[in-house]
């Protein structure tokens, strides 16, 4: 029996959870779920200057919000430095690494020579075969990996195919600094090995590291994990995704009112595909997910597409679930806490009643919130410019005409109100729009809202009639 799949997500906690990182996490998660395996979480916090607690919290929050749970406790890479040092020393003992005593000046001279000769800058192997007896007094050495110089290193990558890197292109990497701190590629290999990681799925920007890491695995006689290097995410213009394209942090997508399920669906399509399927549930993603269906070319982040997809999810989420999502969203957005207070202070029933109408018209929860504002407005309503224009003399006359009809309505529910208003419009020779727009302006203070008969119903008879009378 083959061993169970263990994937890992290994973010560096130097900022928020990047949208590209979230996609990497999603792929690791989906593959682990698909195979009945595990996804581990490792915080790569060895850069002590740039790693912060706040960033760790933001990453854990982002993953949790996206519904990408990890198995077991998060592992701190920094906390494992002792073990990384031990492996560096083991490599030394195995003759796969050596002490290098080059001074900064010597390294600088090496660099200058390479540049002058227009060669790539590489360590020239000064101490590779030199007798340690030559070691200068009082110099603390680094440990360098003795990389193979002949042949090539091959990576069998699900997304990139067979990647061949000539060994002459990879120099002898420092694995332990003179201050005893392990370097990145060593730590990653030791951690992945010790954590039992069977499959590495990460950004293609780590492909060169993958070659160096493969060499370290082989030097230790460890099994090289299965590799998938996922293409980068580009902006709509084809350039690497950056701030100028739009938000990069997952928490910003939460605050913009995206549903986690919609974002999962959208991110899954960035680099992975299942036929022509664009809209699929997370269960389907897990069922269908395969590493070989990850493409090689960069994916383009299409903000409009994400918004449309989110609108689809909002429309198709059952009301009770959407209500829960909305309440969980409010604390994260400007004006949200106030709305939450109003809801909890007695407006919940009205909101729940309005939700079926509201969700038809909102692509994001922010839009839904804006469109729901009429429910919380206090009389007399502040009118926006368009609403004020709609309540000109003609608009007011239309209101005056319809008000008695509404006052007389016995049944204050949308279908009955609609029938009554339509009958009145016909009788008065008015197009329904000519009536509906001034009604909307007076009832909501704006020119856009859910269907006007739904608005009447959710506001309730007294509040609705009072709002209609206010401008007259
Ligand atoms: N910490 C690395 C990053 O955030 C990931 C390293 C890896 O996945 O091997 O890019």
Coordinates of C-alpha atoms and ligand atoms in Angstrom, one line a residue:
X1 CA 0.0 0.0 0.0
X2 CA 1.3 3.4 -0.8
X3 CA 1.8 5.8 2.1
X4 CA -1.0 8.3 2.8
X5 CA -0.6 11.7 1.2
X6 CA 0.8 14.5 3.3
X7 CA 0.8 18.0 1.8
X8 CA 1.8 21.2 3.5
X9 CA 1.2 24.9 3.1
X10 CA 4.3 26.8 4.2
X11 CA 3.7 30.6 4.2
X12 CA 6.3 33.1 5.3
X13 CA 4.6 35.3 7.9
X14 CA 5.8 38.7 6.6
X15 CA 2.4 40.2 5.8
X16 CA -1.2 39.1 5.1
X17 CA -2.3 35.9 3.5
X18 CA -1.5 36.7 -0.2
X19 CA -4.2 35.7 -2.7
X20 CA -1.6 33.6 -4.5
X21 CA -0.7 31.9 -1.2
X22 CA -4.4 31.2 -0.7
X23 CA -4.5 29.5 -4.1
X24 CA -1.5 27.4 -3.1
X25 CA -3.1 26.5 0.2
X26 CA -6.4 25.6 -1.7
X27 CA -4.5 23.2 -4.0
X28 CA -2.7 21.5 -1.1
X29 CA -6.0 21.2 0.8
X30 CA -8.0 19.9 -2.2
X31 CA -5.3 17.3 -3.0
X32 CA -5.1 16.2 0.6
X33 CA -8.9 15.9 0.8
X34 CA -9.1 14.2 -2.6
X35 CA -6.7 11.5 -1.5
X36 CA -7.9 11.2 2.1
X37 CA -4.6 12.5 3.3
X38 CA -3.5 15.4 5.4
X39 CA -2.5 19.0 4.9
X40 CA 0.0 20.3 7.4
X41 CA 0.8 24.0 8.1
X42 CA 4.3 25.2 8.6
X43 CA 5.1 28.8 9.4
X44 CA 8.4 29.8 7.8
X45 CA 9.3 32.3 10.4
X46 CA 13.1 32.1 10.2
X47 CA 13.4 35.7 9.0
X48 CA 13.2 37.2 12.5
X49 CA 13.2 40.8 11.3
X50 CA 10.3 40.4 8.9
X51 CA 8.2 37.7 10.6
X52 CA 5.5 39.0 12.9
X53 CA 2.9 37.6 15.2
X54 CA 0.3 39.8 13.5
X55 CA 1.2 38.2 10.2
X56 CA 0.8 34.7 11.6
X57 CA -2.6 35.6 13.0
X58 CA -3.6 37.1 9.7
X59 CA -2.6 33.9 7.8
X60 CA -4.4 31.6 10.2
X61 CA -7.5 33.8 10.1
X62 CA -7.4 34.0 6.3
X63 CA -7.1 30.2 6.0
X64 CA -9.9 29.7 8.5
X65 CA -12.2 32.1 6.8
X66 CA -11.5 30.4 3.5
X67 CA -12.5 27.1 5.1
X68 CA -9.0 25.6 4.5
X69 CA -8.4 23.8 7.7
X70 CA -5.0 22.2 8.3
X71 CA -4.3 19.0 10.2
X72 CA -2.5 19.1 13.6
X73 CA -0.7 22.1 15.1
X74 CA 1.0 24.7 12.9
X75 CA 4.8 24.0 12.9
X76 CA 7.2 26.9 13.5
X77 CA 10.3 26.6 11.3
X78 CA 12.4 28.8 13.5
X79 CA 11.7 26.5 16.5
X80 CA 13.3 23.7 14.6
X81 CA 16.7 25.4 14.0
X82 CA 18.5 23.0 16.3
X83 CA 17.5 20.1 14.1
X84 CA 18.5 21.9 10.9
X85 CA 21.9 22.5 12.5
X86 CA 22.2 18.8 13.3
X87 CA 21.5 17.9 9.7
X88 CA 24.1 20.4 8.4
X89 CA 26.6 18.6 10.6
X90 CA 25.5 15.3 9.4
X91 CA 26.1 16.4 5.9
X92 CA 29.5 17.5 7.0
X93 CA 30.2 14.1 8.4
X94 CA 29.0 12.3 5.3
X95 CA 31.4 14.4 3.2
X96 CA 28.5 16.1 1.5
X97 CA 29.3 19.5 3.0
X98 CA 32.4 21.4 4.0
X99 CA 33.5 24.5 6.0
X100 CA 34.2 27.5 4.0
X101 CA 36.3 30.3 5.5
X102 CA 36.1 32.8 2.7
X103 CA 36.0 36.4 4.0
X104 CA 33.4 38.9 2.8
X105 CA 36.2 40.6 0.8
X106 CA 37.1 37.3 -1.0
X107 CA 33.5 36.7 -1.9
X108 CA 33.2 40.3 -3.1
X109 CA 36.3 39.8 -5.3
X110 CA 34.7 36.6 -6.6
X111 CA 31.6 38.5 -7.5
X112 CA 33.5 41.3 -9.2
X113 CA 35.6 38.8 -11.3
X114 CA 32.5 37.0 -12.4
X115 CA 30.8 40.3 -13.4
X116 CA 33.9 41.5 -15.2
X117 CA 34.0 38.3 -17.2
X118 CA 30.2 38.4 -17.7
X119 CA 29.8 35.1 -16.0
X120 CA 26.9 34.3 -13.6
X121 CA 28.0 35.0 -10.0
X122 CA 28.8 31.7 -8.3
X123 CA 30.8 30.4 -5.4
X124 CA 34.0 29.2 -7.0
X125 CA 34.6 26.2 -4.7
X126 CA 37.7 27.7 -3.0
X127 CA 37.2 25.6 0.2
X128 CA 35.6 22.6 -1.4
X129 CA 38.6 20.4 -1.5
X130 CA 41.0 22.5 0.6
X131 CA 42.6 21.1 3.7
X132 CA 40.8 22.4 6.8
X133 CA 44.3 22.8 8.2
X134 CA 44.6 25.8 6.1
X135 CA 41.8 27.5 8.0
X136 CA 42.7 31.0 9.0
X137 CA 42.8 31.8 12.7
X138 CA 39.8 33.2 14.4
X139 CA 37.4 33.0 11.4
X140 CA 34.1 31.4 12.0
X141 CA 33.3 29.3 8.9
X142 CA 30.0 28.8 7.1
X143 CA 29.0 25.3 6.1
X144 CA 28.5 24.8 2.3
X145 CA 26.7 22.0 0.6
X146 CA 29.0 20.0 -1.7
X147 CA 26.7 20.1 -4.7
X148 CA 27.4 17.6 -7.5
X149 CA 29.3 19.3 -10.3
X150 CA 28.7 16.8 -13.1
X151 CA 25.5 15.6 -14.6
X152 CA 22.1 17.1 -14.1
X153 CA 19.3 17.4 -11.5
X154 CA 15.9 16.3 -12.7
X155 CA 12.5 17.3 -11.3
X156 CA 9.5 15.4 -12.3
X157 CA 6.9 18.0 -11.9
X158 CA 3.2 17.6 -12.4
X159 CA 2.7 21.1 -13.8
X160 CA 6.1 21.9 -15.3
X161 CA 6.9 18.4 -16.7
X162 CA 10.4 17.0 -16.7
X163 CA 12.6 19.9 -15.6
X164 CA 16.3 19.4 -16.1
X165 CA 18.9 21.6 -14.5
X166 CA 22.6 21.1 -15.3
X167 CA 24.5 20.7 -12.1
X168 CA 27.1 23.1 -13.3
X169 CA 24.5 25.9 -12.9
X170 CA 24.1 25.2 -9.2
X171 CA 26.9 26.3 -6.9
X172 CA 27.8 25.2 -3.4
X173 CA 25.0 26.7 -1.3
X174 CA 25.6 27.9 2.2
X175 CA 23.5 25.7 4.5
X176 CA 24.6 27.0 7.8
X177 CA 25.7 30.6 8.4
X178 CA 28.8 31.5 10.5
X179 CA 26.4 32.6 13.3
X180 CA 24.9 29.0 13.3
X181 CA 21.7 30.0 11.6
X182 CA 20.5 27.5 9.0
X183 CA 19.6 28.8 5.6
X184 CA 16.3 28.4 3.8
X185 CA 16.8 25.5 1.5
X186 CA 18.2 23.3 4.2
X187 CA 15.4 24.1 6.6
X188 CA 12.7 23.4 4.0
X189 CA 14.2 20.0 3.2
X190 CA 14.7 18.9 6.8
X191 CA 11.2 20.1 7.8
X192 CA 9.5 18.5 4.8
X193 CA 11.3 15.2 5.5
X194 CA 10.6 15.2 9.2
X195 CA 7.0 16.2 8.7
X196 CA 6.6 13.2 6.3
X197 CA 5.5 15.4 3.4
X198 CA 4.9 13.3 0.4
X199 CA 3.7 16.0 -2.0
X200 CA 5.0 19.5 -2.4
X201 CA 2.7 21.9 -4.2
X202 CA 3.8 25.5 -4.3
X203 CA 4.5 28.4 -6.6
X204 CA 6.8 28.0 -9.7
X205 CA 9.0 30.7 -8.2
X206 CA 10.4 27.9 -6.1
X207 CA 11.5 25.7 -9.0
X208 CA 15.2 26.5 -8.7
X209 CA 15.0 25.9 -5.0
X210 CA 13.4 22.5 -5.9
X211 CA 16.6 21.5 -7.7
X212 CA 18.8 22.5 -4.8
X213 CA 16.5 20.8 -2.4
X214 CA 16.5 17.7 -4.5
X215 CA 20.3 17.5 -4.2
X216 CA 20.1 17.8 -0.5
X217 CA 17.5 15.0 -0.3
X218 CA 19.7 12.8 -2.3
X219 CA 22.8 13.6 -0.3
X220 CA 20.9 12.6 2.9
X221 CA 19.5 9.5 1.2
X222 CA 16.0 10.7 1.8
X223 CA 13.0 10.2 -0.6
X224 CA 12.4 13.2 -2.7
X225 CA 8.7 14.3 -2.4
X226 CA 6.5 14.4 -5.4
X227 CA 6.5 18.0 -6.8
X228 CA 4.1 20.3 -8.4
X229 CA 5.1 23.9 -9.1
X230 CA 2.0 26.0 -9.8
X231 CA 2.2 28.8 -12.3
X232 CA 2.1 32.4 -11.1
X233 CA -1.0 34.5 -11.0
X234 CA -1.0 37.5 -13.4
X235 CA -3.1 40.6 -13.5
X236 CA -5.6 41.2 -16.3
X237 CA -2.8 42.9 -18.3
X238 CA -0.5 39.8 -18.2
X239 CA 2.0 41.3 -15.7
X240 CA 2.7 39.6 -12.4
X241 CA -0.2 40.3 -10.0
X242 CA 0.6 43.3 -7.9
X243 CA -1.0 46.0 -5.8
X244 CA -1.8 48.2 -8.8
X245 CA -4.1 45.4 -10.1
X246 CA -6.1 45.3 -6.9
X247 CA -6.2 43.8 -3.5
X248 CA -3.6 41.1 -2.7
X249 CA -4.5 40.1 0.8
X250 CA -7.3 37.6 1.4
X251 CA -8.7 39.7 4.3
X252 CA -9.4 42.5 1.7
X253 CA -11.6 40.1 -0.3
X254 CA -13.4 39.3 2.9
X255 CA -14.0 43.0 3.5
X256 CA -15.1 43.5 -0.1
X257 CA -17.9 41.0 0.6
X258 CA -16.8 37.9 -1.2
X259 CA -18.1 34.6 0.0
X260 CA -15.5 32.0 0.9
X261 CA -17.1 29.4 -1.3
X262 CA -17.1 31.8 -4.3
X263 CA -13.5 32.6 -3.7
X264 CA -12.5 29.0 -3.4
X265 CA -14.3 28.3 -6.7
X266 CA -12.6 31.2 -8.4
X267 CA -9.1 30.5 -7.1
X268 CA -9.4 26.8 -8.1
X269 CA -9.8 27.9 -11.7
X270 CA -6.6 29.9 -11.6
X271 CA -4.2 27.3 -12.9
X272 CA -6.4 24.2 -12.5
X273 CA -9.3 23.1 -14.6
X274 CA -11.8 20.4 -15.0
X275 CA -13.1 20.4 -18.6
X276 CA -15.0 23.6 -19.2
X277 CA -16.5 23.7 -15.7
X278 CA -16.5 27.2 -14.3
X279 CA -18.9 26.9 -11.5
X280 CA -18.6 24.0 -9.1
X281 CA -19.0 23.3 -5.4
X282 CA -16.1 22.7 -3.1
X283 CA -17.2 19.0 -2.9
X284 CA -16.9 18.8 -6.6
X285 CA -13.5 20.4 -6.5
X286 CA -12.3 17.8 -4.0
X287 CA -13.8 15.0 -6.0
X288 CA -12.2 16.2 -9.3
X289 CA -8.9 17.6 -8.1
X290 CA -5.8 16.2 -9.7
X291 CA -2.3 17.5 -9.9
X292 CA -1.9 16.7 -13.5
X293 CA -4.8 19.0 -14.4
X294 CA -2.7 22.0 -13.2
X295 CA -1.5 23.9 -16.2
X296 CA 1.8 25.4 -17.0
X297 CA 0.9 28.8 -18.1
X298 CA 0.2 31.8 -15.9
X299 CA -3.4 32.3 -14.9
X300 CA -5.0 35.8 -15.2
X301 CA -6.9 37.2 -12.3
X302 CA -10.1 38.6 -13.7
X303 CA -11.8 40.8 -11.1
X304 CA -15.0 41.1 -13.0
X305 CA -15.3 37.4 -13.3
X306 CA -14.8 36.9 -9.6
X307 CA -17.5 39.5 -8.9
X308 CA -20.0 37.8 -11.3
X309 CA -19.2 34.4 -9.7
X310 CA -19.7 35.9 -6.3
X311 CA -23.1 37.2 -7.4
X312 CA -24.0 33.8 -8.6
X313 CA -23.1 32.3 -5.2
X314 CA -25.0 35.0 -3.3
X315 CA -28.1 34.3 -5.4
X316 CA -27.8 30.5 -4.9
X317 CA -26.9 30.4 -1.2
X318 CA -30.0 29.5 0.9
X319 CA -31.3 32.5 2.8
X320 CA -30.5 31.1 6.2
X321 CA -26.9 30.4 5.3
X322 CA -26.5 33.7 3.6
X323 CA -27.9 35.5 6.6
X324 CA -25.2 33.8 8.8
X325 CA -22.5 34.7 6.3
X326 CA -23.7 38.3 6.2
X327 CA -23.7 38.6 10.0
X328 CA -20.2 37.1 10.2
X329 CA -19.1 39.6 7.5
X330 CA -20.5 42.8 9.1
X331 CA -17.7 43.2 11.8
X332 CA -15.1 43.3 9.0
X333 CA -16.5 46.3 7.1
X334 CA -17.0 50.0 7.6
X335 CA -20.5 50.7 9.0
X336 CA -21.0 46.9 9.5
X337 CA -20.9 46.9 13.3
X338 CA -23.6 49.6 13.4
X339 CA -25.8 47.6 11.1
X340 CA -25.2 44.5 13.2
X341 CA -26.3 46.4 16.3
X342 CA -29.5 47.6 14.5
X343 CA -30.2 44.1 13.4
X344 CA -29.7 42.6 16.8
X345 CA -31.7 45.5 18.3
X346 CA -34.9 44.4 16.5
X347 CA -34.5 44.7 12.8
X348 CA -33.5 41.1 12.2
X349 CA -37.0 39.9 11.1
X350 CA -37.4 42.7 8.6
X351 CA -33.9 42.0 7.2
X352 CA -34.5 38.3 6.9
X353 CA -37.7 39.1 5.0
X354 CA -35.9 41.5 2.7
X355 CA -33.1 39.1 2.0
X356 CA -34.6 37.1 -0.9
X357 CA -35.1 40.3 -2.8
X358 CA -31.8 41.8 -1.8
X359 CA -29.7 38.8 -2.8
X360 CA -31.0 38.9 -6.4
X361 CA -29.3 42.2 -6.9
X362 CA -26.0 42.0 -5.0
X363 CA -22.7 40.8 -6.4
X364 CA -21.0 41.3 -3.1
X365 CA -22.0 41.4 0.5
X366 CA -21.0 45.1 0.5
X367 CA -23.6 45.7 -2.2
X368 CA -26.1 43.8 -0.3
X369 CA -25.4 45.9 2.8
X370 CA -25.7 49.1 0.8
X371 CA -29.0 47.9 -0.8
X372 CA -30.3 47.0 2.7
X373 CA -29.6 50.4 4.1
X374 CA -33.2 51.6 3.4
X375 CA -34.4 49.2 6.0
X376 CA -32.5 51.1 8.7
X377 CA -33.1 54.6 7.5
X378 CA -34.8 57.0 9.8
X379 CA -37.7 59.2 8.7
X380 CA -37.8 61.6 7.1
X381 CA -35.4 59.9 4.8
X382 CA -32.3 61.7 3.4
X383 CA -32.8 61.5 -0.4
X384 CA -29.9 61.1 -2.8
X385 CA -29.7 63.2 -5.9
X386 CA -31.5 60.8 -8.1
X387 CA -34.2 60.2 -5.6
X388 CA -34.7 63.9 -5.2
X389 CA -35.0 64.3 -9.0
X390 CA -37.6 61.4 -9.1
X391 CA -39.7 63.2 -6.6
X392 CA -40.3 66.2 -8.8
X393 CA -43.8 67.5 -9.3
X394 CA -44.7 64.7 -11.6
X395 CA -43.3 62.1 -9.2
X396 CA -45.2 63.6 -6.3
X397 CA -48.4 63.7 -8.3
X398 CA -48.0 60.0 -9.0
X399 CA -47.4 59.3 -5.3
X400 CA -50.5 61.3 -4.3
X401 CA -52.5 59.2 -6.7
X402 CA -51.4 55.9 -5.5
X403 CA -51.3 56.6 -1.8
X404 CA -55.1 56.1 -1.2
X405 CA -54.9 52.8 -3.1
X406 CA -52.2 51.6 -0.7
X407 CA -53.9 52.9 2.3
X408 CA -56.9 50.9 1.3
X409 CA -55.0 47.7 0.8
X410 CA -56.4 44.9 3.0
X411 CA -53.5 42.5 2.4
X412 CA -50.0 44.0 2.9
X413 CA -48.1 41.4 1.0
X414 CA -46.1 41.9 -2.2
X415 CA -48.4 40.0 -4.6
X416 CA -51.6 41.8 -3.4
X417 CA -49.9 45.2 -3.3
X418 CA -48.5 44.6 -6.8
X419 CA -52.0 43.7 -8.1
X420 CA -53.5 46.9 -6.5
X421 CA -50.8 49.2 -7.8
X422 CA -51.0 47.7 -11.3
X423 CA -54.7 48.1 -11.4
X424 CA -54.3 51.7 -10.3
X425 CA -51.7 52.4 -13.0
X426 CA -53.9 51.0 -15.7
X427 CA -56.8 53.0 -14.6
X428 CA -54.7 56.2 -14.4
X429 CA -53.1 55.5 -17.8
X430 CA -49.6 55.4 -16.2
X431 CA -46.8 53.2 -17.1
X432 CA -45.8 51.1 -14.1
X433 CA -42.3 52.5 -14.1
X434 CA -43.6 56.0 -13.8
X435 CA -45.2 54.9 -10.5
X436 CA -42.5 52.5 -9.3
X437 CA -39.6 55.0 -9.4
X438 CA -41.2 57.7 -7.2
X439 CA -42.4 55.0 -4.9
X440 CA -38.8 53.7 -4.7
X441 CA -37.3 57.1 -4.1
X442 CA -39.7 57.9 -1.3
X443 CA -39.4 54.5 0.3
X444 CA -35.7 54.1 0.1
X445 CA -34.2 57.5 -0.5
X446 CA -32.4 56.1 -3.6
X447 CA -33.2 55.0 -7.1
X448 CA -32.1 51.4 -6.8
X449 CA -33.5 48.8 -4.4
X450 CA -35.1 45.4 -4.4
X451 CA -38.5 45.0 -6.1
X452 CA -40.7 47.8 -5.0
X453 CA -43.5 45.5 -3.8
X454 CA -41.0 43.5 -1.7
X455 CA -39.8 46.8 -0.2
X456 CA -43.4 47.8 0.7
X457 CA -43.9 44.4 2.3
X458 CA -40.7 44.3 4.4
X459 CA -41.1 47.9 5.6
X460 CA -44.6 47.1 6.9
X461 CA -47.7 49.1 6.4
X462 CA -47.2 51.9 8.9
X463 CA -43.6 52.6 8.1
X464 CA -44.2 52.4 4.3
X465 CA -47.2 54.7 4.3
X466 CA -45.4 57.2 6.6
X467 CA -42.3 57.3 4.2
X468 CA -44.6 57.8 1.2
X469 CA -46.4 60.7 2.9
X470 CA -43.2 62.5 4.1
X471 CA -42.2 64.1 0.8
X472 CA -45.8 65.3 -0.1
Ligands
LIG1 N1 7.7 30.0 2.5 C1 7.7 30.0 1.1 C2 6.8 31.1 0.6 O1 6.1 31.6 1.3 C3 7.2 28.6 0.6 C4 8.2 27.6 0.6 C5 7.7 26.3 0.1 O2 6.5 26.1 -0.1 O3 8.6 25.4 0.0 O4 7.0 31.4 -0.6

